[in-house]
Amino acid sequence: MRPKIVAANWKLNKTLNEGLDLVQFLLSKTNEHDNVIKILCPTFPLLYPIHQILDKNKKFYLGAQNCSAFERGAYTGEVSAAILKSVGCDYVIIGHSERRKIFNETEDILKEKLHIALKENLKVIYCVGEELNQRQEKLHFNVVKNQLENILSLNEDQLINVIIAYEPVWAIGTGINATPKQAQEMHQFIRETIATKSTEMANNIPILYGGSCNASNASQLFAQKDIDGGLIGSASLKGDEFIQIIYAAS
Ligand code: PGA
């Protein structure tokens, strides 16, 4: 049985007080019996204050949205995987399309980040997903397969700490989600691709859907056989809506 996972990607939103208020709200609306793993990914400065109030008994965990490809040293403005671990992170998002596109993160850079994060015992939420024109040209499976190369190069001890997030770029922040059928088709493809390495790993790896996932479409998406939860952007910024998405996963 794979766990159900809902991760909140706050991106560049929420000041400290706004973030703490939202976390308090989420904690007040959940209890120790729900079986959903909930991962909150705020901006770097909010990590430690949120860590201090999070409740792992309620299956809330902390994640960062990014980490450096360097371990330590003279890299002004960077935050390393070891530092993230030391402030209470258990997870880190790597390869988000906004990092790939706006910050020019190549597959080689992502590979460095992936290895460093795993070495520091962080679990990695590794994002893949095609652009609209790639889907229109029917290249989406090839694109995602190439993006999975870094994952396929991991050994089994590393792979056990990886979660994949399929986020079609055309669905992110647009209000147009992939249909449950489109998402399921890609999730199944991702699982089959991992199975070329190990069937057991493929059966166990959680694969999340992301891209305009909200309270109205989450249940249908999460009901698909190969969708194990979601990576939620804008809908995770509103407490009531995010709670409904957690319920949809449980
Ligand atoms: P969205 O973002 O839910 O706002 O589409 C998802 C993401 O980018 O992770």
PDB file of C-alpha atoms and ligand atoms in Angstrom:
ATOM      1  CA  MET A   1       0.000   0.000   0.000  1.00  0.00           C
ATOM      2  CA  ARG A   2       1.439   3.341  -1.007  1.00  0.00           C
ATOM      3  CA  PRO A   3       0.816   6.268   1.359  1.00  0.00           C
ATOM      4  CA  LYS A   4      -1.426   9.167   0.363  1.00  0.00           C
ATOM      5  CA  ILE A   5       0.564  12.391   0.282  1.00  0.00           C
ATOM      6  CA  VAL A   6      -0.517  15.994  -0.099  1.00  0.00           C
ATOM      7  CA  ALA A   7       2.250  18.580  -0.386  1.00  0.00           C
ATOM      8  CA  ALA A   8       1.756  22.346  -0.258  1.00  0.00           C
ATOM      9  CA  ASN A   9       4.071  24.409  -2.425  1.00  0.00           C
ATOM     10  CA  TRP A  10       3.625  27.958  -1.135  1.00  0.00           C
ATOM     11  CA  LYS A  11       6.107  29.329  -3.682  1.00  0.00           C
ATOM     12  CA  LEU A  12       6.915  33.008  -3.044  1.00  0.00           C
ATOM     13  CA  ASN A  13       3.889  33.636  -0.829  1.00  0.00           C
ATOM     14  CA  LYS A  14       3.139  34.159   2.883  1.00  0.00           C
ATOM     15  CA  THR A  15       4.953  36.366   5.341  1.00  0.00           C
ATOM     16  CA  LEU A  16       5.961  34.815   8.657  1.00  0.00           C
ATOM     17  CA  ASN A  17       2.731  35.675  10.459  1.00  0.00           C
ATOM     18  CA  GLU A  18       0.558  34.651   7.530  1.00  0.00           C
ATOM     19  CA  GLY A  19       2.381  31.341   7.333  1.00  0.00           C
ATOM     20  CA  LEU A  20       2.124  30.639  11.052  1.00  0.00           C
ATOM     21  CA  ASP A  21      -1.601  31.498  11.002  1.00  0.00           C
ATOM     22  CA  LEU A  22      -2.203  29.092   8.144  1.00  0.00           C
ATOM     23  CA  VAL A  23      -0.304  26.290   9.894  1.00  0.00           C
ATOM     24  CA  GLN A  24      -2.252  26.830  13.138  1.00  0.00           C
ATOM     25  CA  PHE A  25      -5.469  26.652  11.147  1.00  0.00           C
ATOM     26  CA  LEU A  26      -4.440  23.408   9.419  1.00  0.00           C
ATOM     27  CA  LEU A  27      -3.409  21.845  12.733  1.00  0.00           C
ATOM     28  CA  SER A  28      -6.758  22.803  14.286  1.00  0.00           C
ATOM     29  CA  LYS A  29      -8.663  21.077  11.467  1.00  0.00           C
ATOM     30  CA  THR A  30      -6.785  17.782  11.401  1.00  0.00           C
ATOM     31  CA  ASN A  31      -6.355  14.956  13.865  1.00  0.00           C
ATOM     32  CA  GLU A  32      -4.011  12.064  14.475  1.00  0.00           C
ATOM     33  CA  HIS A  33      -6.295   9.567  12.767  1.00  0.00           C
ATOM     34  CA  ASP A  34      -6.136  10.798   9.232  1.00  0.00           C
ATOM     35  CA  ASN A  35      -3.757   8.731   7.202  1.00  0.00           C
ATOM     36  CA  VAL A  36      -2.555  11.431   4.811  1.00  0.00           C
ATOM     37  CA  ILE A  37       1.061  12.567   4.903  1.00  0.00           C
ATOM     38  CA  LYS A  38       0.997  16.362   4.689  1.00  0.00           C
ATOM     39  CA  ILE A  39       4.124  18.228   3.627  1.00  0.00           C
ATOM     40  CA  LEU A  40       4.305  22.003   3.920  1.00  0.00           C
ATOM     41  CA  CYS A  41       6.881  23.761   1.746  1.00  0.00           C
ATOM     42  CA  PRO A  42       7.171  27.437   2.695  1.00  0.00           C
ATOM     43  CA  THR A  43       9.988  29.841   1.803  1.00  0.00           C
ATOM     44  CA  PHE A  44      13.365  29.334   3.513  1.00  0.00           C
ATOM     45  CA  PRO A  45      12.997  31.894   6.346  1.00  0.00           C
ATOM     46  CA  LEU A  46       9.701  30.337   7.463  1.00  0.00           C
ATOM     47  CA  LEU A  47      11.054  26.805   7.733  1.00  0.00           C
ATOM     48  CA  TYR A  48      12.388  26.897  11.270  1.00  0.00           C
ATOM     49  CA  PRO A  49       9.518  28.846  12.874  1.00  0.00           C
ATOM     50  CA  ILE A  50       7.060  26.449  11.254  1.00  0.00           C
ATOM     51  CA  HIS A  51       9.136  23.456  12.300  1.00  0.00           C
ATOM     52  CA  GLN A  52       8.707  24.607  15.897  1.00  0.00           C
ATOM     53  CA  ILE A  53       4.913  24.380  15.740  1.00  0.00           C
ATOM     54  CA  LEU A  54       4.386  21.455  13.345  1.00  0.00           C
ATOM     55  CA  ASP A  55       2.968  18.236  14.699  1.00  0.00           C
ATOM     56  CA  LYS A  56       4.383  15.024  13.277  1.00  0.00           C
ATOM     57  CA  ASN A  57       1.746  13.075  15.227  1.00  0.00           C
ATOM     58  CA  LYS A  58      -0.732  14.624  12.846  1.00  0.00           C
ATOM     59  CA  LYS A  59       1.552  13.583   9.978  1.00  0.00           C
ATOM     60  CA  PHE A  60       2.608  17.130   9.089  1.00  0.00           C
ATOM     61  CA  TYR A  61       6.149  17.421   7.759  1.00  0.00           C
ATOM     62  CA  LEU A  62       8.317  20.235   6.559  1.00  0.00           C
ATOM     63  CA  GLY A  63       9.793  20.576   3.090  1.00  0.00           C
ATOM     64  CA  ALA A  64      11.867  23.168   1.255  1.00  0.00           C
ATOM     65  CA  GLN A  65      11.132  24.324  -2.281  1.00  0.00           C
ATOM     66  CA  ASN A  66      14.721  24.066  -3.435  1.00  0.00           C
ATOM     67  CA  CYS A  67      18.248  23.381  -2.253  1.00  0.00           C
ATOM     68  CA  SER A  68      21.698  24.274  -3.459  1.00  0.00           C
ATOM     69  CA  ALA A  69      23.706  22.069  -5.808  1.00  0.00           C
ATOM     70  CA  PHE A  70      26.682  22.849  -3.559  1.00  0.00           C
ATOM     71  CA  GLU A  71      27.397  21.335  -0.175  1.00  0.00           C
ATOM     72  CA  ARG A  72      28.983  24.353   1.510  1.00  0.00           C
ATOM     73  CA  GLY A  73      31.384  27.223   0.929  1.00  0.00           C
ATOM     74  CA  ALA A  74      31.530  30.558  -0.846  1.00  0.00           C
ATOM     75  CA  TYR A  75      28.145  30.486  -2.598  1.00  0.00           C
ATOM     76  CA  THR A  76      26.384  33.690  -1.559  1.00  0.00           C
ATOM     77  CA  GLY A  77      22.642  33.358  -1.280  1.00  0.00           C
ATOM     78  CA  GLU A  78      22.517  29.558  -1.453  1.00  0.00           C
ATOM     79  CA  VAL A  79      20.961  27.186   1.108  1.00  0.00           C
ATOM     80  CA  SER A  80      22.393  23.686   1.401  1.00  0.00           C
ATOM     81  CA  ALA A  81      20.629  20.392   1.982  1.00  0.00           C
ATOM     82  CA  ALA A  82      22.494  19.993   5.296  1.00  0.00           C
ATOM     83  CA  ILE A  83      21.204  23.351   6.518  1.00  0.00           C
ATOM     84  CA  LEU A  84      17.663  22.414   5.497  1.00  0.00           C
ATOM     85  CA  LYS A  85      17.946  19.190   7.464  1.00  0.00           C
ATOM     86  CA  SER A  86      19.284  21.100  10.468  1.00  0.00           C
ATOM     87  CA  VAL A  87      16.242  23.415  10.574  1.00  0.00           C
ATOM     88  CA  GLY A  88      13.759  20.558  10.568  1.00  0.00           C
ATOM     89  CA  CYS A  89      13.135  19.693   6.920  1.00  0.00           C
ATOM     90  CA  ASP A  90      12.386  16.123   6.002  1.00  0.00           C
ATOM     91  CA  TYR A  91      11.626  16.838   2.352  1.00  0.00           C
ATOM     92  CA  VAL A  92      12.808  19.036  -0.500  1.00  0.00           C
ATOM     93  CA  ILE A  93      11.234  19.774  -3.877  1.00  0.00           C
ATOM     94  CA  ILE A  94      13.727  19.429  -6.725  1.00  0.00           C
ATOM     95  CA  GLY A  95      13.171  20.102 -10.424  1.00  0.00           C
ATOM     96  CA  HIS A  96      10.055  22.227 -10.227  1.00  0.00           C
ATOM     97  CA  SER A  97       9.334  23.633 -13.696  1.00  0.00           C
ATOM     98  CA  GLU A  98       9.707  27.178 -12.376  1.00  0.00           C
ATOM     99  CA  ARG A  99      13.252  26.338 -11.243  1.00  0.00           C
ATOM    100  CA  ARG A 100      13.983  24.618 -14.560  1.00  0.00           C
ATOM    101  CA  LYS A 101      12.618  27.487 -16.643  1.00  0.00           C
ATOM    102  CA  ILE A 102      13.121  30.766 -14.758  1.00  0.00           C
ATOM    103  CA  PHE A 103      16.359  29.773 -13.017  1.00  0.00           C
ATOM    104  CA  ASN A 104      17.786  27.682 -15.863  1.00  0.00           C
ATOM    105  CA  GLU A 105      18.262  24.525 -13.825  1.00  0.00           C
ATOM    106  CA  THR A 106      19.497  21.847 -16.194  1.00  0.00           C
ATOM    107  CA  GLU A 107      19.297  18.072 -15.771  1.00  0.00           C
ATOM    108  CA  ASP A 108      22.956  18.122 -14.655  1.00  0.00           C
ATOM    109  CA  ILE A 109      22.276  20.697 -11.938  1.00  0.00           C
ATOM    110  CA  LEU A 110      19.190  18.767 -10.810  1.00  0.00           C
ATOM    111  CA  LYS A 111      21.251  15.601 -10.603  1.00  0.00           C
ATOM    112  CA  GLU A 112      23.712  17.321  -8.247  1.00  0.00           C
ATOM    113  CA  LYS A 113      20.872  18.590  -6.075  1.00  0.00           C
ATOM    114  CA  LEU A 114      19.180  15.203  -6.021  1.00  0.00           C
ATOM    115  CA  HIS A 115      22.322  13.423  -4.851  1.00  0.00           C
ATOM    116  CA  ILE A 116      23.221  16.008  -2.230  1.00  0.00           C
ATOM    117  CA  ALA A 117      19.690  16.058  -0.808  1.00  0.00           C
ATOM    118  CA  LEU A 118      19.550  12.264  -0.557  1.00  0.00           C
ATOM    119  CA  LYS A 119      23.006  12.162   0.998  1.00  0.00           C
ATOM    120  CA  GLU A 120      21.747  14.511   3.722  1.00  0.00           C
ATOM    121  CA  ASN A 121      18.785  12.204   4.364  1.00  0.00           C
ATOM    122  CA  LEU A 122      16.169  14.455   2.883  1.00  0.00           C
ATOM    123  CA  LYS A 123      13.343  12.853   0.951  1.00  0.00           C
ATOM    124  CA  VAL A 124      13.043  14.350  -2.510  1.00  0.00           C
ATOM    125  CA  ILE A 125       9.875  15.386  -4.327  1.00  0.00           C
ATOM    126  CA  TYR A 126      11.198  15.283  -7.876  1.00  0.00           C
ATOM    127  CA  CYS A 127       9.103  17.170 -10.444  1.00  0.00           C
ATOM    128  CA  VAL A 128       8.664  16.237 -14.080  1.00  0.00           C
ATOM    129  CA  GLY A 129       6.214  17.413 -16.726  1.00  0.00           C
ATOM    130  CA  GLU A 130       5.903  18.547 -20.310  1.00  0.00           C
ATOM    131  CA  GLU A 131       5.142  21.944 -21.848  1.00  0.00           C
ATOM    132  CA  LEU A 132       1.961  22.513 -23.855  1.00  0.00           C
ATOM    133  CA  ASN A 133       3.663  22.487 -27.262  1.00  0.00           C
ATOM    134  CA  GLN A 134       5.392  19.216 -26.376  1.00  0.00           C
ATOM    135  CA  ARG A 135       2.020  17.632 -25.602  1.00  0.00           C
ATOM    136  CA  GLN A 136       0.527  19.072 -28.786  1.00  0.00           C
ATOM    137  CA  GLU A 137       3.391  17.506 -30.712  1.00  0.00           C
ATOM    138  CA  LYS A 138       2.788  14.247 -28.832  1.00  0.00           C
ATOM    139  CA  LEU A 139       6.260  14.388 -27.317  1.00  0.00           C
ATOM    140  CA  HIS A 140       5.045  14.350 -23.699  1.00  0.00           C
ATOM    141  CA  PHE A 141       5.966  10.757 -22.908  1.00  0.00           C
ATOM    142  CA  ASN A 142       9.446  11.225 -24.361  1.00  0.00           C
ATOM    143  CA  VAL A 143       9.989  14.462 -22.457  1.00  0.00           C
ATOM    144  CA  VAL A 144       8.993  12.906 -19.147  1.00  0.00           C
ATOM    145  CA  LYS A 145      11.057   9.801 -19.856  1.00  0.00           C
ATOM    146  CA  ASN A 146      14.139  11.979 -20.377  1.00  0.00           C
ATOM    147  CA  GLN A 147      13.406  13.900 -17.183  1.00  0.00           C
ATOM    148  CA  LEU A 148      13.293  10.591 -15.317  1.00  0.00           C
ATOM    149  CA  GLU A 149      16.873   9.706 -16.300  1.00  0.00           C
ATOM    150  CA  ASN A 150      18.257  11.227 -13.092  1.00  0.00           C
ATOM    151  CA  ILE A 151      15.853   9.114 -11.074  1.00  0.00           C
ATOM    152  CA  LEU A 152      16.669   5.928 -12.975  1.00  0.00           C
ATOM    153  CA  SER A 153      20.352   6.433 -12.217  1.00  0.00           C
ATOM    154  CA  LEU A 154      19.730   6.144  -8.461  1.00  0.00           C
ATOM    155  CA  ASN A 155      20.307   2.946  -6.538  1.00  0.00           C
ATOM    156  CA  GLU A 156      17.477   1.284  -4.622  1.00  0.00           C
ATOM    157  CA  ASP A 157      18.509   2.755  -1.255  1.00  0.00           C
ATOM    158  CA  GLN A 158      18.251   6.217  -2.778  1.00  0.00           C
ATOM    159  CA  LEU A 159      15.076   5.567  -4.746  1.00  0.00           C
ATOM    160  CA  ILE A 160      13.208   4.591  -1.617  1.00  0.00           C
ATOM    161  CA  ASN A 161      13.447   8.257  -0.543  1.00  0.00           C
ATOM    162  CA  VAL A 162      12.037   9.691  -3.751  1.00  0.00           C
ATOM    163  CA  ILE A 163       8.523  10.871  -4.531  1.00  0.00           C
ATOM    164  CA  ILE A 164       7.749  11.851  -8.122  1.00  0.00           C
ATOM    165  CA  ALA A 165       5.455  14.764  -8.902  1.00  0.00           C
ATOM    166  CA  TYR A 166       3.971  14.860 -12.391  1.00  0.00           C
ATOM    167  CA  GLU A 167       3.228  18.490 -13.112  1.00  0.00           C
ATOM    168  CA  PRO A 168       2.344  19.304 -16.707  1.00  0.00           C
ATOM    169  CA  VAL A 169       3.682  22.840 -17.172  1.00  0.00           C
ATOM    170  CA  TRP A 170       0.536  23.936 -19.033  1.00  0.00           C
ATOM    171  CA  ALA A 171      -1.542  23.078 -15.968  1.00  0.00           C
ATOM    172  CA  ILE A 172       0.536  24.941 -13.375  1.00  0.00           C
ATOM    173  CA  GLY A 173      -1.193  28.085 -12.170  1.00  0.00           C
ATOM    174  CA  THR A 174      -3.471  28.183 -15.221  1.00  0.00           C
ATOM    175  CA  GLY A 175      -6.717  26.830 -13.786  1.00  0.00           C
ATOM    176  CA  ILE A 176      -6.612  24.105 -16.433  1.00  0.00           C
ATOM    177  CA  ASN A 177      -5.798  20.814 -14.739  1.00  0.00           C
ATOM    178  CA  ALA A 178      -4.889  17.644 -16.607  1.00  0.00           C
ATOM    179  CA  THR A 179      -7.995  15.481 -16.801  1.00  0.00           C
ATOM    180  CA  PRO A 180      -7.940  12.470 -14.480  1.00  0.00           C
ATOM    181  CA  LYS A 181      -7.513  10.318 -17.606  1.00  0.00           C
ATOM    182  CA  GLN A 182      -4.534  12.330 -18.916  1.00  0.00           C
ATOM    183  CA  ALA A 183      -2.922  12.334 -15.481  1.00  0.00           C
ATOM    184  CA  GLN A 184      -3.512   8.616 -14.867  1.00  0.00           C
ATOM    185  CA  GLU A 185      -2.063   7.790 -18.285  1.00  0.00           C
ATOM    186  CA  MET A 186       1.144   9.664 -17.478  1.00  0.00           C
ATOM    187  CA  HIS A 187       1.382   8.341 -13.917  1.00  0.00           C
ATOM    188  CA  GLN A 188       1.079   4.809 -15.247  1.00  0.00           C
ATOM    189  CA  PHE A 189       3.795   5.577 -17.801  1.00  0.00           C
ATOM    190  CA  ILE A 190       6.049   6.925 -15.039  1.00  0.00           C
ATOM    191  CA  ARG A 191       5.465   3.801 -12.970  1.00  0.00           C
ATOM    192  CA  GLU A 192       6.214   1.577 -15.968  1.00  0.00           C
ATOM    193  CA  THR A 193       9.397   3.540 -16.604  1.00  0.00           C
ATOM    194  CA  ILE A 194      10.538   2.987 -13.005  1.00  0.00           C
ATOM    195  CA  ALA A 195       9.627  -0.685 -13.410  1.00  0.00           C
ATOM    196  CA  THR A 196      12.336  -1.043 -16.058  1.00  0.00           C
ATOM    197  CA  LYS A 197      14.664  -0.708 -13.085  1.00  0.00           C
ATOM    198  CA  SER A 198      12.697  -2.496 -10.376  1.00  0.00           C
ATOM    199  CA  THR A 199       9.081  -3.645 -10.246  1.00  0.00           C
ATOM    200  CA  GLU A 200       9.064  -3.459  -6.482  1.00  0.00           C
ATOM    201  CA  MET A 201      10.350   0.121  -6.492  1.00  0.00           C
ATOM    202  CA  ALA A 202       7.786   1.018  -9.173  1.00  0.00           C
ATOM    203  CA  ASN A 203       4.968  -0.370  -7.051  1.00  0.00           C
ATOM    204  CA  ASN A 204       6.145   1.485  -3.965  1.00  0.00           C
ATOM    205  CA  ILE A 205       7.107   4.902  -5.298  1.00  0.00           C
ATOM    206  CA  PRO A 206       4.499   7.598  -4.606  1.00  0.00           C
ATOM    207  CA  ILE A 207       3.572   9.643  -7.675  1.00  0.00           C
ATOM    208  CA  LEU A 208       1.797  12.946  -7.027  1.00  0.00           C
ATOM    209  CA  TYR A 209      -0.167  15.044  -9.488  1.00  0.00           C
ATOM    210  CA  GLY A 210       0.336  18.816  -9.600  1.00  0.00           C
ATOM    211  CA  GLY A 211      -1.101  21.582 -11.744  1.00  0.00           C
ATOM    212  CA  SER A 212      -4.307  23.468 -10.858  1.00  0.00           C
ATOM    213  CA  CYS A 213      -5.314  20.714  -8.462  1.00  0.00           C
ATOM    214  CA  ASN A 214      -7.989  22.159  -6.169  1.00  0.00           C
ATOM    215  CA  ALA A 215     -10.876  21.245  -3.878  1.00  0.00           C
ATOM    216  CA  SER A 216     -13.214  20.628  -6.825  1.00  0.00           C
ATOM    217  CA  ASN A 217     -11.034  18.277  -8.853  1.00  0.00           C
ATOM    218  CA  ALA A 218      -8.836  16.599  -6.196  1.00  0.00           C
ATOM    219  CA  SER A 219     -11.150  13.649  -5.434  1.00  0.00           C
ATOM    220  CA  GLN A 220     -11.428  12.603  -9.055  1.00  0.00           C
ATOM    221  CA  LEU A 221      -7.702  12.938  -9.615  1.00  0.00           C
ATOM    222  CA  PHE A 222      -6.755  11.097  -6.413  1.00  0.00           C
ATOM    223  CA  ALA A 223      -9.198   8.289  -7.255  1.00  0.00           C
ATOM    224  CA  GLN A 224      -6.994   7.223 -10.158  1.00  0.00           C
ATOM    225  CA  LYS A 225      -5.051   4.029  -9.650  1.00  0.00           C
ATOM    226  CA  ASP A 226      -1.580   5.501 -10.029  1.00  0.00           C
ATOM    227  CA  ILE A 227      -2.164   8.914  -8.431  1.00  0.00           C
ATOM    228  CA  ASP A 228      -1.024   8.890  -4.815  1.00  0.00           C
ATOM    229  CA  GLY A 229      -1.846  12.487  -3.913  1.00  0.00           C
ATOM    230  CA  GLY A 230      -0.977  15.980  -5.024  1.00  0.00           C
ATOM    231  CA  LEU A 231       1.553  18.791  -5.083  1.00  0.00           C
ATOM    232  CA  ILE A 232      -0.619  21.823  -4.594  1.00  0.00           C
ATOM    233  CA  GLY A 233       0.295  25.431  -5.380  1.00  0.00           C
ATOM    234  CA  SER A 234      -2.328  28.177  -5.227  1.00  0.00           C
ATOM    235  CA  ALA A 235      -5.022  26.035  -3.595  1.00  0.00           C
ATOM    236  CA  SER A 236      -2.630  25.306  -0.709  1.00  0.00           C
ATOM    237  CA  LEU A 237      -2.545  28.985   0.259  1.00  0.00           C
ATOM    238  CA  LYS A 238      -6.170  28.919   1.420  1.00  0.00           C
ATOM    239  CA  GLY A 239      -6.709  26.958   4.619  1.00  0.00           C
ATOM    240  CA  ASP A 240     -10.272  25.782   3.942  1.00  0.00           C
ATOM    241  CA  GLU A 241      -9.468  24.666   0.453  1.00  0.00           C
ATOM    242  CA  PHE A 242      -6.285  22.863   1.428  1.00  0.00           C
ATOM    243  CA  ILE A 243      -8.148  21.015   4.175  1.00  0.00           C
ATOM    244  CA  GLN A 244     -10.688  19.821   1.615  1.00  0.00           C
ATOM    245  CA  ILE A 245      -7.850  18.555  -0.566  1.00  0.00           C
ATOM    246  CA  ILE A 246      -6.422  16.645   2.428  1.00  0.00           C
ATOM    247  CA  TYR A 247      -9.863  15.110   3.016  1.00  0.00           C
ATOM    248  CA  ALA A 248     -10.057  14.191  -0.660  1.00  0.00           C
ATOM    249  CA  ALA A 249      -6.834  12.208  -0.253  1.00  0.00           C
ATOM    250  CA  SER A 250      -7.857  10.376   2.897  1.00  0.00           C
TER     251      SER A 250
HETATM  252  P1  PGA B   1      -0.723  25.213  -8.911  1.00  0.00           P
HETATM  253  O1  PGA B   1       0.843  24.931  -8.754  1.00  0.00           O
HETATM  254  O2  PGA B   1      -1.429  24.259  -8.004  1.00  0.00           O
HETATM  255  O3  PGA B   1      -0.903  26.641  -8.505  1.00  0.00           O
HETATM  256  O4  PGA B   1      -1.059  24.962 -10.347  1.00  0.00           O
HETATM  257  C1  PGA B   1       1.321  23.630  -8.558  1.00  0.00           C
HETATM  258  C2  PGA B   1       2.824  23.657  -8.495  1.00  0.00           C
HETATM  259  O5  PGA B   1       3.441  24.458  -9.193  1.00  0.00           O
HETATM  260  O6  PGA B   1       3.427  22.879  -7.738  1.00  0.00           O
END
